[in-house]
Coordinates of C-alpha atoms (C1' of nucleotides) in Angstrom, one line a residue:
Chain A
M1 CA 55.9 33.7 86.4
T2 CA 58.5 32.4 88.7
T3 CA 57.6 28.7 88.6
P4 CA 56.1 27.4 85.4
P5 CA 52.4 26.9 86.1
V6 CA 52.0 23.2 86.4
R7 CA 51.8 22.3 82.8
P8 CA 53.4 18.9 82.0
G9 CA 52.6 15.8 84.0
P10 CA 55.4 13.4 85.1
E11 CA 57.6 16.4 85.8
T12 CA 55.9 16.7 89.2
R13 CA 58.2 14.2 90.9
N14 CA 61.4 16.2 90.1
R15 CA 59.8 19.5 91.0
I16 CA 59.0 18.1 94.4
L17 CA 62.5 16.7 94.8
D18 CA 64.2 20.0 93.8
A19 CA 61.9 22.1 96.1
A20 CA 62.4 19.7 99.0
E21 CA 66.2 19.8 98.6
E22 CA 66.4 23.5 98.8
L23 CA 64.0 23.8 101.7
F24 CA 65.8 21.1 103.6
V25 CA 69.0 23.1 103.4
E26 CA 67.3 26.3 104.4
H27 CA 65.2 25.1 107.3
G28 CA 66.3 21.5 108.1
L29 CA 64.5 18.2 107.7
D30 CA 62.0 18.5 110.5
A31 CA 61.2 22.2 110.1
T32 CA 60.3 21.8 106.5
S33 CA 56.6 20.9 106.1
M34 CA 54.8 19.2 103.3
R35 CA 52.9 22.4 102.6
M36 CA 56.1 24.4 102.2
I37 CA 57.4 21.8 99.8
T38 CA 54.3 21.5 97.6
T39 CA 53.8 25.3 97.6
K40 CA 57.4 25.9 96.4
A41 CA 57.1 23.1 93.8
G42 CA 53.8 24.5 92.6
V43 CA 52.0 21.2 93.0
N44 CA 49.1 19.9 95.1
L45 CA 49.6 19.0 98.7
A46 CA 48.6 15.4 98.1
A47 CA 51.2 15.0 95.4
V48 CA 54.0 14.1 97.8
N49 CA 52.1 11.2 99.3
Y50 CA 50.9 10.1 95.9
H51 CA 54.4 10.0 94.3
F52 CA 56.6 9.1 97.3
G53 CA 54.2 7.6 99.9
S54 CA 55.4 9.6 102.9
K55 CA 57.7 12.4 104.0
G56 CA 60.3 9.9 105.1
S57 CA 60.4 8.3 101.7
L58 CA 60.7 11.7 100.1
I59 CA 63.7 12.5 102.3
Q60 CA 65.3 9.2 101.4
E61 CA 64.8 9.8 97.7
V62 CA 66.3 13.3 97.9
F63 CA 69.5 11.9 99.3
Q64 CA 69.6 8.8 97.2
R65 CA 69.3 10.4 93.7
R66 CA 72.5 12.4 94.3
L67 CA 74.4 10.2 96.7
T68 CA 74.3 7.2 94.4
D69 CA 76.0 9.2 91.7
L70 CA 78.5 10.8 94.1
N71 CA 79.7 7.4 95.5
R72 CA 79.8 5.9 92.0
A73 CA 82.1 8.7 91.0
R74 CA 84.2 8.0 94.0
L75 CA 84.5 4.3 93.3
A76 CA 85.3 5.0 89.7
A77 CA 88.1 7.4 90.7
L78 CA 89.6 4.8 93.0
D79 CA 89.3 2.1 90.4
A80 CA 91.1 4.2 87.8
L81 CA 93.9 5.1 90.3
E82 CA 94.4 1.5 91.3
R83 CA 94.4 0.3 87.7
Q84 CA 97.0 2.7 86.5
A85 CA 99.1 2.1 89.6
G86 CA 99.2 -1.6 88.9
G87 CA 99.7 -3.2 92.3
V88 CA 101.9 -0.6 94.0
P89 CA 100.2 1.3 96.9
L90 CA 98.7 4.6 96.0
K91 CA 100.1 7.9 97.3
P92 CA 97.9 9.1 100.2
S93 CA 97.2 12.3 98.4
K94 CA 95.7 10.4 95.5
V95 CA 93.4 8.5 97.8
V96 CA 92.3 11.6 99.5
E97 CA 91.7 13.3 96.2
G98 CA 89.7 10.4 95.0
F99 CA 87.3 10.6 97.9
F100 CA 87.0 14.3 98.6
G101 CA 87.5 15.5 95.0
P102 CA 84.2 14.3 93.6
A103 CA 82.4 15.8 96.7
L104 CA 84.1 19.2 96.2
E105 CA 83.3 19.1 92.5
M106 CA 79.7 18.5 93.2
A107 CA 79.8 21.3 95.7
C108 CA 81.0 23.7 93.0
D109 CA 78.1 22.9 90.7
T110 CA 75.7 25.7 91.4
E111 CA 73.8 25.1 88.1
H112 CA 72.2 21.8 88.8
G113 CA 71.8 21.9 92.5
G114 CA 74.9 20.1 93.4
R115 CA 76.1 22.8 95.7
T116 CA 72.7 22.8 97.5
F117 CA 72.8 19.1 98.0
M118 CA 76.3 19.0 99.4
Q119 CA 75.4 21.6 101.9
L120 CA 72.5 19.4 102.9
L121 CA 74.7 16.3 103.0
G122 CA 77.4 17.9 105.1
R123 CA 75.0 18.9 107.7
T124 CA 73.3 15.5 107.7
Y125 CA 76.3 13.5 109.0
T126 CA 75.3 14.7 112.4
E127 CA 71.6 14.4 111.9
P128 CA 70.0 12.9 115.0
N129 CA 67.2 11.4 112.9
A130 CA 67.8 7.7 113.3
F131 CA 66.2 6.8 110.0
V132 CA 68.4 9.2 108.0
R133 CA 71.5 8.0 109.8
Q134 CA 70.8 4.3 109.1
F135 CA 70.2 5.1 105.5
L136 CA 73.4 7.1 105.2
A137 CA 75.5 4.4 106.8
E138 CA 74.2 1.8 104.4
E139 CA 74.8 4.1 101.4
Y140 CA 78.4 4.7 102.5
A141 CA 79.4 1.3 103.7
E142 CA 81.1 0.0 100.5
V143 CA 82.8 3.3 99.6
L144 CA 84.2 3.7 103.1
D145 CA 85.6 0.2 103.2
R146 CA 87.2 0.6 99.8
F147 CA 88.9 3.9 100.6
L148 CA 90.0 3.0 104.1
G149 CA 91.6 -0.1 102.7
A150 CA 93.4 1.9 100.1
L151 CA 94.5 4.4 102.7
Y152 CA 95.8 1.6 105.0
R153 CA 97.9 0.2 102.2
S154 CA 99.2 3.7 101.3
L155 CA 100.4 4.3 104.8
P156 CA 102.1 1.1 105.9
G157 CA 103.3 1.1 109.4
V158 CA 100.7 3.5 110.6
P159 CA 98.1 1.9 112.9
H160 CA 94.8 1.5 111.2
E161 CA 93.1 3.1 114.2
E162 CA 95.1 6.3 113.7
I163 CA 94.2 6.4 110.0
L164 CA 90.5 5.9 110.9
W165 CA 90.6 8.8 113.2
R166 CA 92.3 11.1 110.7
F167 CA 89.8 10.1 108.0
H168 CA 87.1 11.1 110.4
F169 CA 88.8 14.4 111.0
M170 CA 89.1 15.0 107.3
M171 CA 85.4 14.3 106.7
G172 CA 84.6 16.8 109.4
A173 CA 86.7 19.5 108.0
T174 CA 85.3 18.9 104.6
S175 CA 81.7 18.8 105.6
Y176 CA 82.0 22.0 107.5
A177 CA 83.9 23.7 104.7
I178 CA 81.0 22.9 102.4
A179 CA 78.0 23.1 104.7
G180 CA 79.1 26.0 106.8
T181 CA 80.5 28.4 104.3
D182 CA 77.4 30.5 104.0
A183 CA 75.2 28.6 106.4
L184 CA 77.0 29.7 109.5
Q185 CA 77.1 33.4 110.3
L186 CA 80.0 32.8 112.6
F187 CA 82.5 34.1 110.1
A188 CA 80.1 36.5 108.6
G189 CA 81.8 39.4 106.9
K190 CA 85.2 37.8 107.4
F191 CA 85.4 35.9 104.2
D192 CA 86.4 38.1 101.3
D193 CA 86.5 35.2 99.0
A194 CA 84.0 32.4 99.5
D195 CA 84.4 31.1 95.9
P196 CA 83.8 27.4 96.2
S197 CA 86.1 26.7 93.3
R198 CA 89.0 28.1 95.2
L199 CA 88.1 26.0 98.2
M200 CA 89.4 22.8 96.6
P201 CA 93.1 23.4 96.7
R202 CA 92.9 25.1 100.1
L203 CA 91.1 22.3 101.7
M204 CA 93.1 19.6 100.0
S205 CA 96.3 21.1 101.3
F206 CA 94.9 21.3 104.8
L207 CA 93.6 17.7 104.7
L208 CA 97.0 16.3 103.6
G209 CA 98.8 18.3 106.1
G210 CA 96.6 16.9 108.8
L211 CA 96.8 13.3 107.5
R212 CA 100.6 13.4 107.5
A213 CA 101.1 15.2 110.7
P214 CA 103.4 13.5 113.3
L215 CA 101.4 11.0 115.3
A216 CA 100.6 11.9 118.8
D217 CA 103.0 10.3 121.2
N218 CA 102.1 6.7 121.9
G219 CA 105.5 6.4 123.5
H220 CA 107.6 7.2 120.4
G221 CA 107.2 10.0 117.9
R222 CA 106.7 8.0 114.8
Q223 CA 105.7 10.0 111.7
A224 CA 102.8 9.1 109.5
K225 CA 104.9 9.4 106.4
G226 CA 108.4 10.4 105.3
G227 CA 108.5 14.1 104.9
P228 CA 105.9 16.9 104.4
K229 CA 104.9 17.4 100.8
A230 CA 102.7 19.7 98.8
A231 CA 99.2 18.6 97.7
Chain B
M1 CA 62.4 5.3 140.8
T2 CA 64.4 6.5 137.9
T3 CA 63.8 10.2 138.4
P4 CA 63.2 11.5 141.9
P5 CA 59.4 12.2 142.1
V6 CA 59.3 15.9 142.1
R7 CA 60.1 16.6 145.7
P8 CA 62.1 19.9 146.0
G9 CA 61.0 23.2 144.6
P10 CA 63.3 25.5 142.8
E11 CA 65.2 22.5 141.4
T12 CA 62.6 22.4 138.5
R13 CA 64.6 24.8 136.3
N14 CA 67.7 22.7 136.3
R15 CA 65.8 19.5 135.8
I16 CA 64.3 21.0 132.7
L17 CA 67.6 22.2 131.4
D18 CA 69.3 18.9 131.9
A19 CA 66.4 16.9 130.3
A20 CA 66.3 19.3 127.4
E21 CA 70.0 19.1 126.8
E22 CA 70.0 15.3 126.5
L23 CA 66.9 15.2 124.4
F24 CA 68.3 17.9 122.0
V25 CA 71.3 15.8 121.4
E26 CA 69.3 12.6 120.9
H27 CA 66.5 14.0 118.7
G28 CA 67.5 17.5 117.6
L29 CA 66.0 20.9 118.5
D30 CA 62.8 20.7 116.4
A31 CA 62.0 17.1 117.0
T32 CA 62.2 17.5 120.7
S33 CA 58.7 18.5 122.0
M34 CA 57.8 20.2 125.2
R35 CA 56.0 17.1 126.4
M36 CA 59.1 15.0 125.9
I37 CA 61.1 17.5 127.9
T38 CA 58.7 17.8 130.8
T39 CA 58.1 14.1 130.9
K40 CA 61.8 13.3 131.1
A41 CA 62.3 16.0 133.7
G42 CA 59.3 14.8 135.7
V43 CA 57.7 18.2 135.8
N44 CA 54.4 19.6 134.6
L45 CA 54.0 20.6 131.0
A46 CA 53.4 24.2 131.8
A47 CA 56.6 24.5 133.8
V48 CA 58.7 25.3 130.8
N49 CA 56.6 28.3 129.8
Y50 CA 56.4 29.4 133.4
H51 CA 60.2 29.3 134.0
F52 CA 61.5 30.2 130.6
G53 CA 58.7 31.8 128.7
S54 CA 58.9 29.8 125.5
K55 CA 60.7 26.9 123.9
G56 CA 63.0 29.3 122.1
S57 CA 64.1 30.9 125.3
L58 CA 64.7 27.5 126.8
I59 CA 66.9 26.5 123.9
Q60 CA 68.9 29.8 124.3
E61 CA 69.3 29.1 128.0
V62 CA 70.5 25.5 127.4
F63 CA 73.3 26.9 125.3
Q64 CA 74.1 29.9 127.3
R65 CA 74.7 28.3 130.7
R66 CA 77.5 26.2 129.3
L67 CA 78.8 28.3 126.4
T68 CA 79.5 31.3 128.6
D69 CA 81.8 29.2 130.8
L70 CA 83.5 27.6 127.8
N71 CA 84.3 30.9 126.2
R72 CA 85.4 32.4 129.4
A73 CA 87.9 29.5 129.8
R74 CA 89.1 30.1 126.3
L75 CA 89.7 33.8 126.9
A76 CA 91.4 33.1 130.2
A77 CA 93.7 30.6 128.5
L78 CA 94.6 33.2 125.9
D79 CA 95.2 35.9 128.4
A80 CA 97.5 33.7 130.4
L81 CA 99.5 32.7 127.3
E82 CA 99.9 36.3 126.1
R83 CA 100.8 37.5 129.6
Q84 CA 103.6 35.0 130.0
A85 CA 104.8 35.5 126.5
G86 CA 105.2 39.2 127.1
G87 CA 104.9 40.8 123.7
V88 CA 106.4 38.1 121.5
P89 CA 104.0 36.4 119.2
L90 CA 102.6 33.1 120.5
K91 CA 103.4 29.8 118.8
P92 CA 100.5 28.7 116.6
S93 CA 100.3 25.4 118.6
K94 CA 99.6 27.4 121.8
V95 CA 96.9 29.4 120.2
V96 CA 95.2 26.3 118.8
E97 CA 95.5 24.6 122.2
G98 CA 94.0 27.6 123.9
F99 CA 90.9 27.5 121.7
F100 CA 90.3 23.8 121.2
G101 CA 91.7 22.6 124.5
P102 CA 88.9 23.9 126.7
A103 CA 86.3 22.5 124.3
L104 CA 87.9 19.0 124.3
E105 CA 88.2 19.1 128.1
M106 CA 84.5 19.8 128.4
A107 CA 83.8 17.0 125.9
C108 CA 85.6 14.6 128.2
D109 CA 83.4 15.5 131.2
T110 CA 80.9 12.7 131.2
E111 CA 79.9 13.3 134.8
H112 CA 78.3 16.7 134.6
G113 CA 76.9 16.6 131.1
G114 CA 79.8 18.4 129.5
R115 CA 80.2 15.7 126.9
T116 CA 76.5 15.8 126.1
F117 CA 76.6 19.5 125.6
M118 CA 79.6 19.5 123.3
Q119 CA 77.9 17.0 121.1
L120 CA 75.0 19.3 120.9
L121 CA 77.1 22.3 120.3
G122 CA 79.2 20.6 117.5
R123 CA 76.0 19.8 115.6
T124 CA 74.6 23.3 116.1
Y125 CA 77.2 25.1 114.1
T126 CA 75.3 23.9 111.0
E127 CA 71.9 24.4 112.5
P128 CA 69.6 26.0 110.0
N129 CA 67.5 27.6 112.7
A130 CA 68.1 31.3 112.2
F131 CA 67.5 32.2 115.8
V132 CA 70.0 29.7 117.1
R133 CA 72.6 30.8 114.5
Q134 CA 72.2 34.5 115.4
F135 CA 72.6 33.7 119.0
L136 CA 75.7 31.6 118.5
A137 CA 77.3 34.2 116.4
E138 CA 76.9 36.8 119.1
E139 CA 78.2 34.5 121.7
Y140 CA 81.3 33.7 119.7
A141 CA 82.1 37.2 118.3
E142 CA 84.6 38.3 120.9
V143 CA 86.4 34.9 121.3
L144 CA 86.7 34.5 117.6
D145 CA 88.2 38.0 117.1
R146 CA 90.7 37.5 119.9
F147 CA 92.0 34.1 118.7
L148 CA 92.1 35.0 115.1
G149 CA 94.1 38.1 116.0
A150 CA 96.5 36.0 118.0
L151 CA 96.8 33.5 115.1
Y152 CA 97.5 36.3 112.6
R153 CA 100.3 37.5 114.7
S154 CA 101.7 34.0 115.3
L155 CA 101.8 33.4 111.5
P156 CA 103.3 36.5 110.0
G157 CA 103.5 36.5 106.3
V158 CA 100.6 34.2 105.9
P159 CA 97.6 35.9 104.3
H160 CA 94.8 36.4 106.9
E161 CA 92.4 34.9 104.5
E162 CA 94.3 31.6 104.4
I163 CA 94.4 31.5 108.2
L164 CA 90.7 32.2 108.4
W165 CA 90.0 29.2 106.1
R166 CA 92.2 26.9 108.1
F167 CA 90.6 28.0 111.3
H168 CA 87.3 27.1 109.7
F169 CA 88.6 23.7 108.7
M170 CA 89.9 23.1 112.3
M171 CA 86.6 24.0 113.8
G172 CA 85.0 21.5 111.4
A173 CA 87.3 18.7 112.2
T174 CA 86.9 19.3 115.9
S175 CA 83.1 19.6 115.8
Y176 CA 82.8 16.3 114.0
A177 CA 85.3 14.6 116.2
I178 CA 83.2 15.5 119.2
A179 CA 79.6 15.4 117.8
G180 CA 80.0 12.5 115.4
T181 CA 81.9 10.0 117.4
D182 CA 78.9 8.0 118.7
A183 CA 76.3 10.0 116.9
L184 CA 77.1 8.9 113.5
Q185 CA 76.9 5.2 112.7
L186 CA 79.1 5.7 109.7
F187 CA 82.2 4.3 111.4
A188 CA 80.1 2.0 113.5
G189 CA 82.1 -1.0 114.8
K190 CA 85.3 0.5 113.3
F191 CA 86.5 2.4 116.3
D192 CA 88.1 0.1 118.9
D193 CA 89.0 3.0 121.0
A194 CA 86.6 5.9 121.2
D195 CA 87.9 7.1 124.6
P196 CA 87.4 10.8 124.5
S197 CA 90.4 11.5 126.6
R198 CA 92.7 10.0 124.0
L199 CA 91.0 12.1 121.4
M200 CA 92.8 15.3 122.5
P201 CA 96.4 14.5 121.4
R202 CA 95.1 12.8 118.2
L203 CA 93.1 15.7 117.2
M204 CA 95.6 18.4 118.2
S205 CA 98.3 16.7 116.1
F206 CA 95.9 16.6 113.1
L207 CA 94.9 20.2 113.5
L208 CA 98.4 21.5 113.7
G209 CA 99.5 19.4 110.7
G210 CA 96.7 21.0 108.7
L211 CA 97.4 24.5 109.9
R212 CA 101.0 24.3 109.0
A213 CA 100.6 22.5 105.7
P214 CA 102.1 24.2 102.6
L215 CA 99.8 26.8 101.2
A216 CA 98.0 25.8 98.0
D217 CA 99.7 27.4 95.0
N218 CA 98.7 31.0 94.5
G219 CA 101.6 31.2 92.1
H220 CA 104.4 30.3 94.5
G221 CA 104.6 27.5 97.0
R222 CA 105.0 29.5 100.2
Q223 CA 104.8 27.6 103.5
A224 CA 102.7 28.5 106.4
K225 CA 105.5 28.1 108.8
G226 CA 109.2 27.0 108.9
G227 CA 109.2 23.2 109.4
P228 CA 106.8 20.6 110.6
K229 CA 106.8 20.1 114.3
A230 CA 105.0 17.9 116.8
A231 CA 102.1 19.2 118.8
Chain C
dG1 C1' 35.5 9.2 70.4
dT2 C1' 35.2 6.5 74.0
dA3 C1' 37.2 3.3 77.8
dG4 C1' 40.4 3.0 81.3
dA5 C1' 44.3 4.1 83.8
dA6 C1' 47.1 7.8 85.9
dT7 C1' 47.3 12.0 88.0
dT8 C1' 45.7 16.2 90.2
dC9 C1' 42.7 18.6 93.1
dA10 C1' 40.0 20.7 97.2
dA11 C1' 38.7 19.3 101.4
dA12 C1' 38.8 17.0 105.5
dC13 C1' 41.1 13.7 109.0
dA14 C1' 43.1 12.7 113.6
dA15 C1' 47.2 13.6 116.1
dA16 C1' 50.7 16.5 118.0
dC17 C1' 52.4 20.9 118.5
dG18 C1' 53.6 25.3 121.7
dT19 C1' 51.1 28.0 124.7
dT20 C1' 47.5 29.8 128.0
dT21 C1' 44.3 29.5 131.7
dG22 C1' 42.5 29.5 136.4
dA23 C1' 42.2 26.8 140.2
dA24 C1' 45.0 24.0 143.8
dT25 C1' 49.1 23.7 146.5
dG26 C1' 53.3 25.0 149.0
dA27 C1' 56.1 27.7 151.9
dA28 C1' 57.0 32.0 154.1
dT29 C1' 55.6 36.6 156.5
dG30 C1' 52.8 39.4 159.4
Chain D
dC1 C1' 45.4 32.0 162.0
dA2 C1' 45.3 34.8 157.9
dT3 C1' 47.7 36.6 153.9
dT4 C1' 50.7 36.7 150.3
dC5 C1' 53.6 35.1 147.0
dA6 C1' 55.6 31.6 144.0
dT7 C1' 55.0 27.4 142.1
dT8 C1' 52.5 23.3 140.3
dC9 C1' 48.7 21.2 138.2
dA10 C1' 45.0 19.3 134.9
dA11 C1' 42.6 20.9 131.2
dA12 C1' 41.9 23.3 127.3
dC13 C1' 43.3 26.7 123.6
dG14 C1' 44.0 27.5 118.5
dT15 C1' 47.5 26.0 114.9
dT16 C1' 50.0 23.1 112.3
dT17 C1' 51.5 18.7 111.3
dG18 C1' 51.5 14.4 107.9
dT19 C1' 48.2 11.7 105.7
dT20 C1' 43.7 10.2 103.5
dT21 C1' 39.6 10.6 100.7
dG22 C1' 36.7 10.7 96.6
dA23 C1' 35.5 13.4 93.0
dA24 C1' 37.5 16.0 89.0
dT25 C1' 40.8 16.1 85.4
dT26 C1' 44.3 14.7 82.1
dC27 C1' 46.7 11.4 79.4
dT28 C1' 47.1 6.9 76.7
dA29 C1' 45.5 3.8 73.6
dC30 C1' 42.2 1.2 70.9

DNA sequence: GTAGAATTCAAACAAACGTTTGAATGAATG
DNA sequence: CATTCATTCAAACGTTTGTTTGAATTCTAC
């Protein structure tokens, strides 16, 4: 009824990946057992080890199949921006949009599991699991370098270290906005409007406000950019 | 050598709590076993169940013993601010400092485990464990209501919903700043200066910039506050 | 239609989990 | 000294964990 019996054949892999993704969001990586996954996917217990080798490899694959696309989209967005800018530094707002835009778009996709995955991803930046952290760091290395470089050029005169911190802050705000909206009961009953599509402009405005806030006093009150400006 | 043998007596409870706190940060709640905790604490395996009843109750106690103090400090800060303001609405920067200041102060305390705990707490806002979430929500209910109320009054004309969102964003940025600084290897080798005491002004400036950013267009470009202003 | 490879299956594996037990130990009270 | 209470201890409890096995099944191709 609910899940199609088992019929096809090579569909098993994807059923496992989808089931694992949802369960990881709901219960966490460690608290999700193989038996929970295979039951939800409607496949035999041994299927995970047959198709993926181990639980660790399954976790890696769950992240990889979406993260590769996400980061490709990010790099493509940055490429397009830099191409049409033709040498002149990008506006900070454009760089920020290029990085967080694709993430938020994926977070809005409730049809194909994009939203589910982004909730998982957001929570995973603080995962203690060393294996997952290592893997995430590798997957993000290039994207991070590219976008930080673009941000450095777009904010000349601002110490790179300050930009790095603010990028860190922006990632935090975004991850929580996505991962915590319905995960955390802290604000339970307080949000009238948790529509993820309305999240985008709200968050973007906040991020840019934070990015361009006056720098904390290192002796003189230098600003991160000329004047405040809408997103 | 490393851990004093077992000598005293009623010290056992605290040794367990301290060991658990560190291990929860390092490996997460689920991946930390009773045996890891009791081994690190240098006590017998049965001691946890004897003193706390169950692993769940131990987790609760690990959070409670610090969180109660933290939220008491927050409420005290708000009380003091409102008393000396005498009726007039507080400046948003003061409200924000009252909430996030005590958290950052605790995060700077490397001597008595405050830093360790704040890393744990930051990561726990997205904990999938239903029991932990429920407990956190209860522990935060009063503080959240008081500070949101103060923030509403300090930003008249701004829709409460927008303030709620931005508070959510601010909590996200802060949690990541604390939990992710050395937990996440994403920015590994990029931070020259991860000194937590310098984090405070940096983060506060970012938060206030985000809080006071122009509101996303709901039809008209209303600002959250008059002009930009340093923290 | 039969050979052969790929996949699924029920069953079992050892290891680790949180928890419980009942005896041994310690310090305090009479 | 004897008694009592709280605490510690080694050992075992029954489950659940991830993984493996070898036979059954399904699919592919000649």
